[in-house]
mmCIF file of C-alpha atoms in Angstrom:
data_model
loop_
_atom_site.group_PDB
_atom_site.id
_atom_site.type_symbol
_atom_site.label_atom_id
_atom_site.label_comp_id
_atom_site.label_asym_id
_atom_site.label_seq_id
_atom_site.Cartn_x
_atom_site.Cartn_y
_atom_site.Cartn_z
ATOM 1 C CA ARG A 1 132.340 0.169 24.353
ATOM 2 C CA SER A 2 129.155 -1.692 25.901
ATOM 3 C CA PRO A 3 127.586 -4.882 25.148
ATOM 4 C CA GLU A 4 124.192 -2.785 23.460
ATOM 5 C CA GLU A 5 126.977 -0.970 21.196
ATOM 6 C CA LEU A 6 128.510 -4.541 20.708
ATOM 7 C CA GLY A 7 124.932 -6.121 19.837
ATOM 8 C CA GLU A 8 123.908 -3.106 17.100
ATOM 9 C CA ALA A 9 127.436 -3.477 15.784
ATOM 10 C CA LEU A 10 127.228 -6.928 15.108
ATOM 11 C CA THR A 11 123.261 -6.590 13.702
ATOM 12 C CA ALA A 12 124.283 -4.034 11.454
ATOM 13 C CA VAL A 13 127.525 -6.054 9.876
ATOM 14 C CA MET A 14 125.246 -9.575 9.883
ATOM 15 C CA ALA A 15 122.558 -6.838 7.524
ATOM 16 C CA GLY A 16 125.640 -5.995 5.362
ATOM 17 C CA VAL A 17 126.437 -9.280 4.979
ATOM 18 C CA ASP A 18 122.952 -10.627 4.077
ATOM 19 C CA ARG A 19 122.446 -7.842 1.927
ATOM 20 C CA SER A 20 125.665 -8.484 -0.010
ATOM 21 C CA ALA A 21 124.552 -12.106 -0.365
ATOM 22 C CA HIS A 22 121.662 -11.050 -1.736
ATOM 23 C CA MET A 23 122.845 -8.839 -3.902
ATOM 24 C CA ILE A 24 125.522 -11.671 -5.070
ATOM 25 C CA ASP A 25 122.774 -14.430 -5.494
ATOM 26 C CA GLN A 26 120.674 -11.650 -7.923
ATOM 27 C CA LEU A 27 123.893 -10.707 -10.148
ATOM 28 C CA LEU A 28 124.374 -14.697 -10.166
ATOM 29 C CA ASP A 29 120.414 -15.228 -11.654
ATOM 30 C CA LEU A 30 120.997 -12.416 -13.998
ATOM 31 C CA ALA A 31 123.904 -13.735 -15.515
ATOM 32 C CA ARG A 32 122.417 -17.433 -15.601
ATOM 33 C CA MET A 33 119.274 -16.215 -17.547
ATOM 34 C CA GLU A 34 121.275 -13.924 -19.942
ATOM 35 C CA SER A 35 123.957 -16.642 -20.957
ATOM 36 C CA VAL A 36 120.760 -19.261 -21.708
ATOM 37 C CA VAL A 37 118.686 -16.366 -23.866
ATOM 38 C CA SER A 38 120.083 -17.657 -27.226
ATOM 39 C CA GLU A 39 119.370 -21.357 -26.317
ATOM 40 C CA ALA A 40 115.804 -20.128 -25.048
ATOM 41 C CA ASP A 41 113.812 -21.767 -27.881
ATOM 42 C CA ARG A 42 115.470 -25.068 -27.291
ATOM 43 C CA LEU A 43 115.815 -25.340 -23.630
ATOM 44 C CA ARG A 44 111.479 -25.115 -23.620
ATOM 45 C CA LYS A 45 109.355 -27.516 -22.234
ATOM 46 C CA SER A 46 106.326 -28.168 -20.359
ATOM 47 C CA VAL A 47 106.531 -26.580 -16.807
ATOM 48 C CA ASP A 48 104.639 -27.615 -13.937
ATOM 49 C CA ILE A 49 103.917 -24.004 -12.507
ATOM 50 C CA VAL A 50 102.301 -25.552 -9.622
ATOM 51 C CA GLN A 51 105.654 -27.432 -8.623
ATOM 52 C CA VAL A 52 107.811 -24.205 -9.126
ATOM 53 C CA TYR A 53 105.079 -22.107 -7.056
ATOM 54 C CA ALA A 54 105.353 -24.719 -4.494
ATOM 55 C CA ASP A 55 109.406 -24.769 -4.746
ATOM 56 C CA VAL A 56 109.452 -20.954 -4.297
ATOM 57 C CA LEU A 57 107.101 -20.992 -1.210
ATOM 58 C CA SER A 58 109.430 -23.489 0.286
ATOM 59 C CA ASP A 59 112.235 -20.328 0.469
ATOM 60 C CA LEU A 60 109.622 -17.297 0.673
ATOM 61 C CA GLY A 61 106.923 -19.128 2.973
ATOM 62 C CA ASN A 62 108.176 -17.982 6.162
ATOM 63 C CA LEU A 63 108.539 -14.557 5.277
ATOM 64 C CA VAL A 64 104.537 -14.631 4.201
ATOM 65 C CA SER A 65 104.287 -16.180 7.551
ATOM 66 C CA ARG A 66 105.889 -13.856 9.759
ATOM 67 C CA ARG A 67 104.422 -11.064 8.077
ATOM 68 C CA ARG A 68 100.800 -12.633 7.947
ATOM 69 C CA LEU A 69 100.176 -12.166 4.703
ATOM 70 C CA GLN A 70 97.079 -14.076 2.666
ATOM 71 C CA LEU A 71 98.417 -16.045 -0.394
ATOM 72 C CA ASP A 72 96.231 -17.410 -2.558
ATOM 73 C CA ALA A 73 96.917 -19.428 -5.987
ATOM 74 C CA ASP A 74 94.778 -19.984 -8.622
ATOM 75 C CA PHE A 75 96.113 -21.848 -11.560
ATOM 76 C CA MET A 76 93.685 -22.373 -14.235
ATOM 77 C CA GLU A 77 97.067 -23.400 -16.500
ATOM 78 C CA GLU A 78 99.181 -25.497 -14.557
ATOM 79 C CA ARG A 79 101.983 -25.941 -17.074
ATOM 80 C CA ILE A 80 103.457 -23.545 -19.357
ATOM 81 C CA MET A 81 105.925 -23.948 -22.130
ATOM 82 C CA ALA A 82 109.225 -22.335 -20.987
ATOM 83 C CA MET A 83 112.639 -22.889 -19.529
ATOM 84 C CA GLU A 84 111.918 -24.564 -15.963
ATOM 85 C CA LEU A 85 114.880 -21.940 -14.588
ATOM 86 C CA GLY A 86 113.092 -19.179 -15.979
ATOM 87 C CA ILE A 87 109.801 -19.773 -14.687
ATOM 88 C CA LEU A 88 111.848 -20.335 -11.276
ATOM 89 C CA LEU A 89 113.446 -17.261 -11.099
ATOM 90 C CA LEU A 90 110.288 -14.935 -12.696
ATOM 91 C CA LEU A 91 108.117 -16.845 -10.020
ATOM 92 C CA ARG A 92 110.785 -16.545 -7.065
ATOM 93 C CA ASN A 93 111.726 -12.173 -8.133
ATOM 94 C CA LEU A 94 107.881 -11.561 -8.584
ATOM 95 C CA LEU A 95 106.459 -13.114 -5.595
ATOM 96 C CA GLY A 96 109.376 -12.061 -3.523
ATOM 97 C CA ASN A 97 108.850 -8.345 -4.633
ATOM 98 C CA ALA A 98 105.085 -8.883 -3.686
ATOM 99 C CA ILE A 99 106.128 -10.083 -0.175
ATOM 100 C CA ARG A 100 108.168 -7.880 0.473
ATOM 101 C CA TYR A 101 106.489 -4.714 -0.610
ATOM 102 C CA THR A 102 103.221 -5.601 0.511
ATOM 103 C CA PRO A 103 102.376 -4.520 4.242
ATOM 104 C CA GLU A 104 101.915 -6.780 6.927
ATOM 105 C CA GLY A 105 98.511 -8.554 6.950
ATOM 106 C CA GLY A 106 97.906 -7.789 2.810
ATOM 107 C CA GLN A 107 97.150 -10.054 0.120
ATOM 108 C CA ILE A 108 98.832 -11.902 -2.773
ATOM 109 C CA VAL A 109 97.234 -13.994 -5.315
ATOM 110 C CA VAL A 110 99.349 -16.105 -7.980
ATOM 111 C CA SER A 111 97.346 -16.820 -11.314
ATOM 112 C CA THR A 112 97.575 -18.328 -14.446
ATOM 113 C CA ARG A 113 94.947 -18.081 -17.232
ATOM 114 C CA ARG A 114 94.997 -19.167 -20.779
ATOM 115 C CA GLU A 115 93.806 -17.210 -23.757
ATOM 116 C CA GLY A 116 93.618 -17.889 -26.691
ATOM 117 C CA SER A 117 96.506 -19.983 -27.040
ATOM 118 C CA ALA A 118 99.020 -18.064 -25.149
ATOM 119 C CA VAL A 119 99.060 -18.456 -21.057
ATOM 120 C CA THR A 120 99.310 -15.691 -18.866
ATOM 121 C CA LEU A 121 100.865 -15.548 -15.414
ATOM 122 C CA ILE A 122 99.731 -12.953 -12.667
ATOM 123 C CA VAL A 123 101.074 -11.712 -9.741
ATOM 124 C CA ASP A 124 98.292 -9.332 -7.864
ATOM 125 C CA ASP A 125 99.352 -7.820 -4.595
ATOM 126 C CA SER A 126 97.328 -5.312 -1.825
ATOM 127 C CA GLY A 127 100.996 -2.887 -1.646
ATOM 128 C CA PRO A 128 101.787 0.649 -2.458
ATOM 129 C CA GLY A 129 101.927 -0.312 -6.245
ATOM 130 C CA ILE A 130 104.232 1.551 -9.168
ATOM 131 C CA PRO A 131 102.674 5.014 -9.546
ATOM 132 C CA PRO A 132 102.560 4.528 -13.892
ATOM 133 C CA GLU A 133 105.144 7.189 -14.597
ATOM 134 C CA SER A 134 107.595 4.637 -12.747
ATOM 135 C CA ARG A 135 106.754 1.595 -14.216
ATOM 136 C CA GLY A 136 109.296 2.080 -17.183
ATOM 137 C CA ARG A 137 112.019 2.314 -14.642
ATOM 138 C CA ALA A 138 110.978 -0.649 -12.463
ATOM 139 C CA PHE A 139 113.050 -2.732 -14.756
ATOM 140 C CA GLU A 140 116.176 -0.835 -14.881
ATOM 141 C CA ARG A 141 119.091 -2.463 -12.766
ATOM 142 C CA PHE A 142 119.692 -1.270 -9.210
ATOM 143 C CA ASP A 143 116.664 1.545 -9.543
ATOM 144 C CA ARG A 144 114.484 1.057 -6.380
ATOM 145 C CA LEU A 145 112.218 3.741 -7.242
ATOM 146 C CA GLY A 146 113.209 5.823 -4.457
ATOM 147 C CA LEU A 147 112.982 2.805 -1.970
ATOM 148 C CA GLN A 148 115.447 3.348 1.177
ATOM 149 C CA SER A 149 114.273 0.098 2.743
ATOM 150 C CA ASP A 150 117.365 -2.432 3.745
ATOM 151 C CA GLU A 151 115.212 -4.676 1.515
ATOM 152 C CA GLY A 152 116.083 -5.596 -2.145
ATOM 153 C CA VAL A 153 118.649 -4.406 -4.269
ATOM 154 C CA GLY A 154 117.037 -3.203 -7.836
ATOM 155 C CA LEU A 155 117.818 -6.328 -9.543
ATOM 156 C CA GLY A 156 114.646 -8.519 -9.137
ATOM 157 C CA MET A 157 112.460 -7.033 -11.809
ATOM 158 C CA SER A 158 115.684 -6.963 -14.256
ATOM 159 C CA ILE A 159 115.973 -10.388 -13.560
ATOM 160 C CA VAL A 160 112.411 -10.775 -14.260
ATOM 161 C CA GLN A 161 112.712 -8.238 -17.416
ATOM 162 C CA SER A 162 115.403 -11.102 -18.805
ATOM 163 C CA VAL A 163 113.217 -13.846 -18.615
ATOM 164 C CA VAL A 164 110.299 -12.391 -20.251
ATOM 165 C CA VAL A 165 113.199 -11.505 -23.267
ATOM 166 C CA ALA A 166 114.198 -15.310 -23.437
ATOM 167 C CA HIS A 167 110.989 -16.277 -23.689
ATOM 168 C CA HIS A 168 109.678 -13.789 -26.436
ATOM 169 C CA ALA A 169 106.759 -12.828 -23.448
ATOM 170 C CA MET A 170 105.106 -9.691 -23.020
ATOM 171 C CA ILE A 171 104.748 -8.137 -19.864
ATOM 172 C CA ARG A 172 102.623 -5.346 -18.559
ATOM 173 C CA LEU A 173 102.717 -3.519 -14.988
ATOM 174 C CA LEU A 174 98.847 -2.725 -13.621
ATOM 175 C CA GLU A 175 96.905 -1.645 -11.051
ATOM 176 C CA SER A 176 95.538 -4.274 -9.386
ATOM 177 C CA PRO A 177 92.346 -5.373 -7.965
ATOM 178 C CA LEU A 178 93.736 -5.870 -4.716
ATOM 179 C CA GLY A 179 95.115 -2.158 -4.844
ATOM 180 C CA GLY A 180 98.624 -2.763 -5.347
ATOM 181 C CA LEU A 181 100.713 -4.033 -8.221
ATOM 182 C CA ARG A 182 99.321 -6.106 -10.917
ATOM 183 C CA VAL A 183 102.297 -7.948 -12.933
ATOM 184 C CA GLN A 184 101.061 -9.868 -16.058
ATOM 185 C CA VAL A 185 103.241 -11.894 -18.219
ATOM 186 C CA GLN A 186 102.053 -13.457 -21.275
ATOM 187 C CA PHE A 187 104.041 -16.398 -22.828
ATOM 188 C CA PRO A 188 103.093 -16.864 -26.556
ATOM 189 C CA PRO A 189 102.634 -20.198 -28.043
ATOM 190 C CA HIS A 190 104.689 -22.687 -28.415
ATOM 191 C CA GLN A 191 106.439 -22.497 -31.999
ATOM 192 C CA ALA A 192 107.594 -26.486 -32.615
#
């Protein structure tokens, strides 16, 4: 009835469209990952994690700036034997979650390190974290752990889990030294 109502209605419609598009993208990513699980070993190669990180930041960097987050990277190991698509989806979802749930002005650190013959990827944030009793549910599809915000659709950690399974990796959700969540993914040594 008024320009203000029209503006509010258009804003609501655009938010709904954005959320739907994000859900479709997430569902497609999940389907892509699940379709290559049986070929994961054959598709492994030496992946440059620094380049994948740069690619992810090109997509998410504006959000980091807008929220005035401090984002640091410490890649002690710059290469991981993995499927490139898997590493891209894993890092995009882990970093996207960290950006989404870390309060404005907070900190996120992405790092890799070698532990014996395995490589571990770690994403730490200063967000609210996930209580230990809820961490198992974090991987369930569409379970947003009670969050009511418009951000996210509850598929990101399911995508991460599918990448972990495809790589025979191990994932742990822990308390971060930054006060929020630490996601630690340990990739096993590549078997030739």
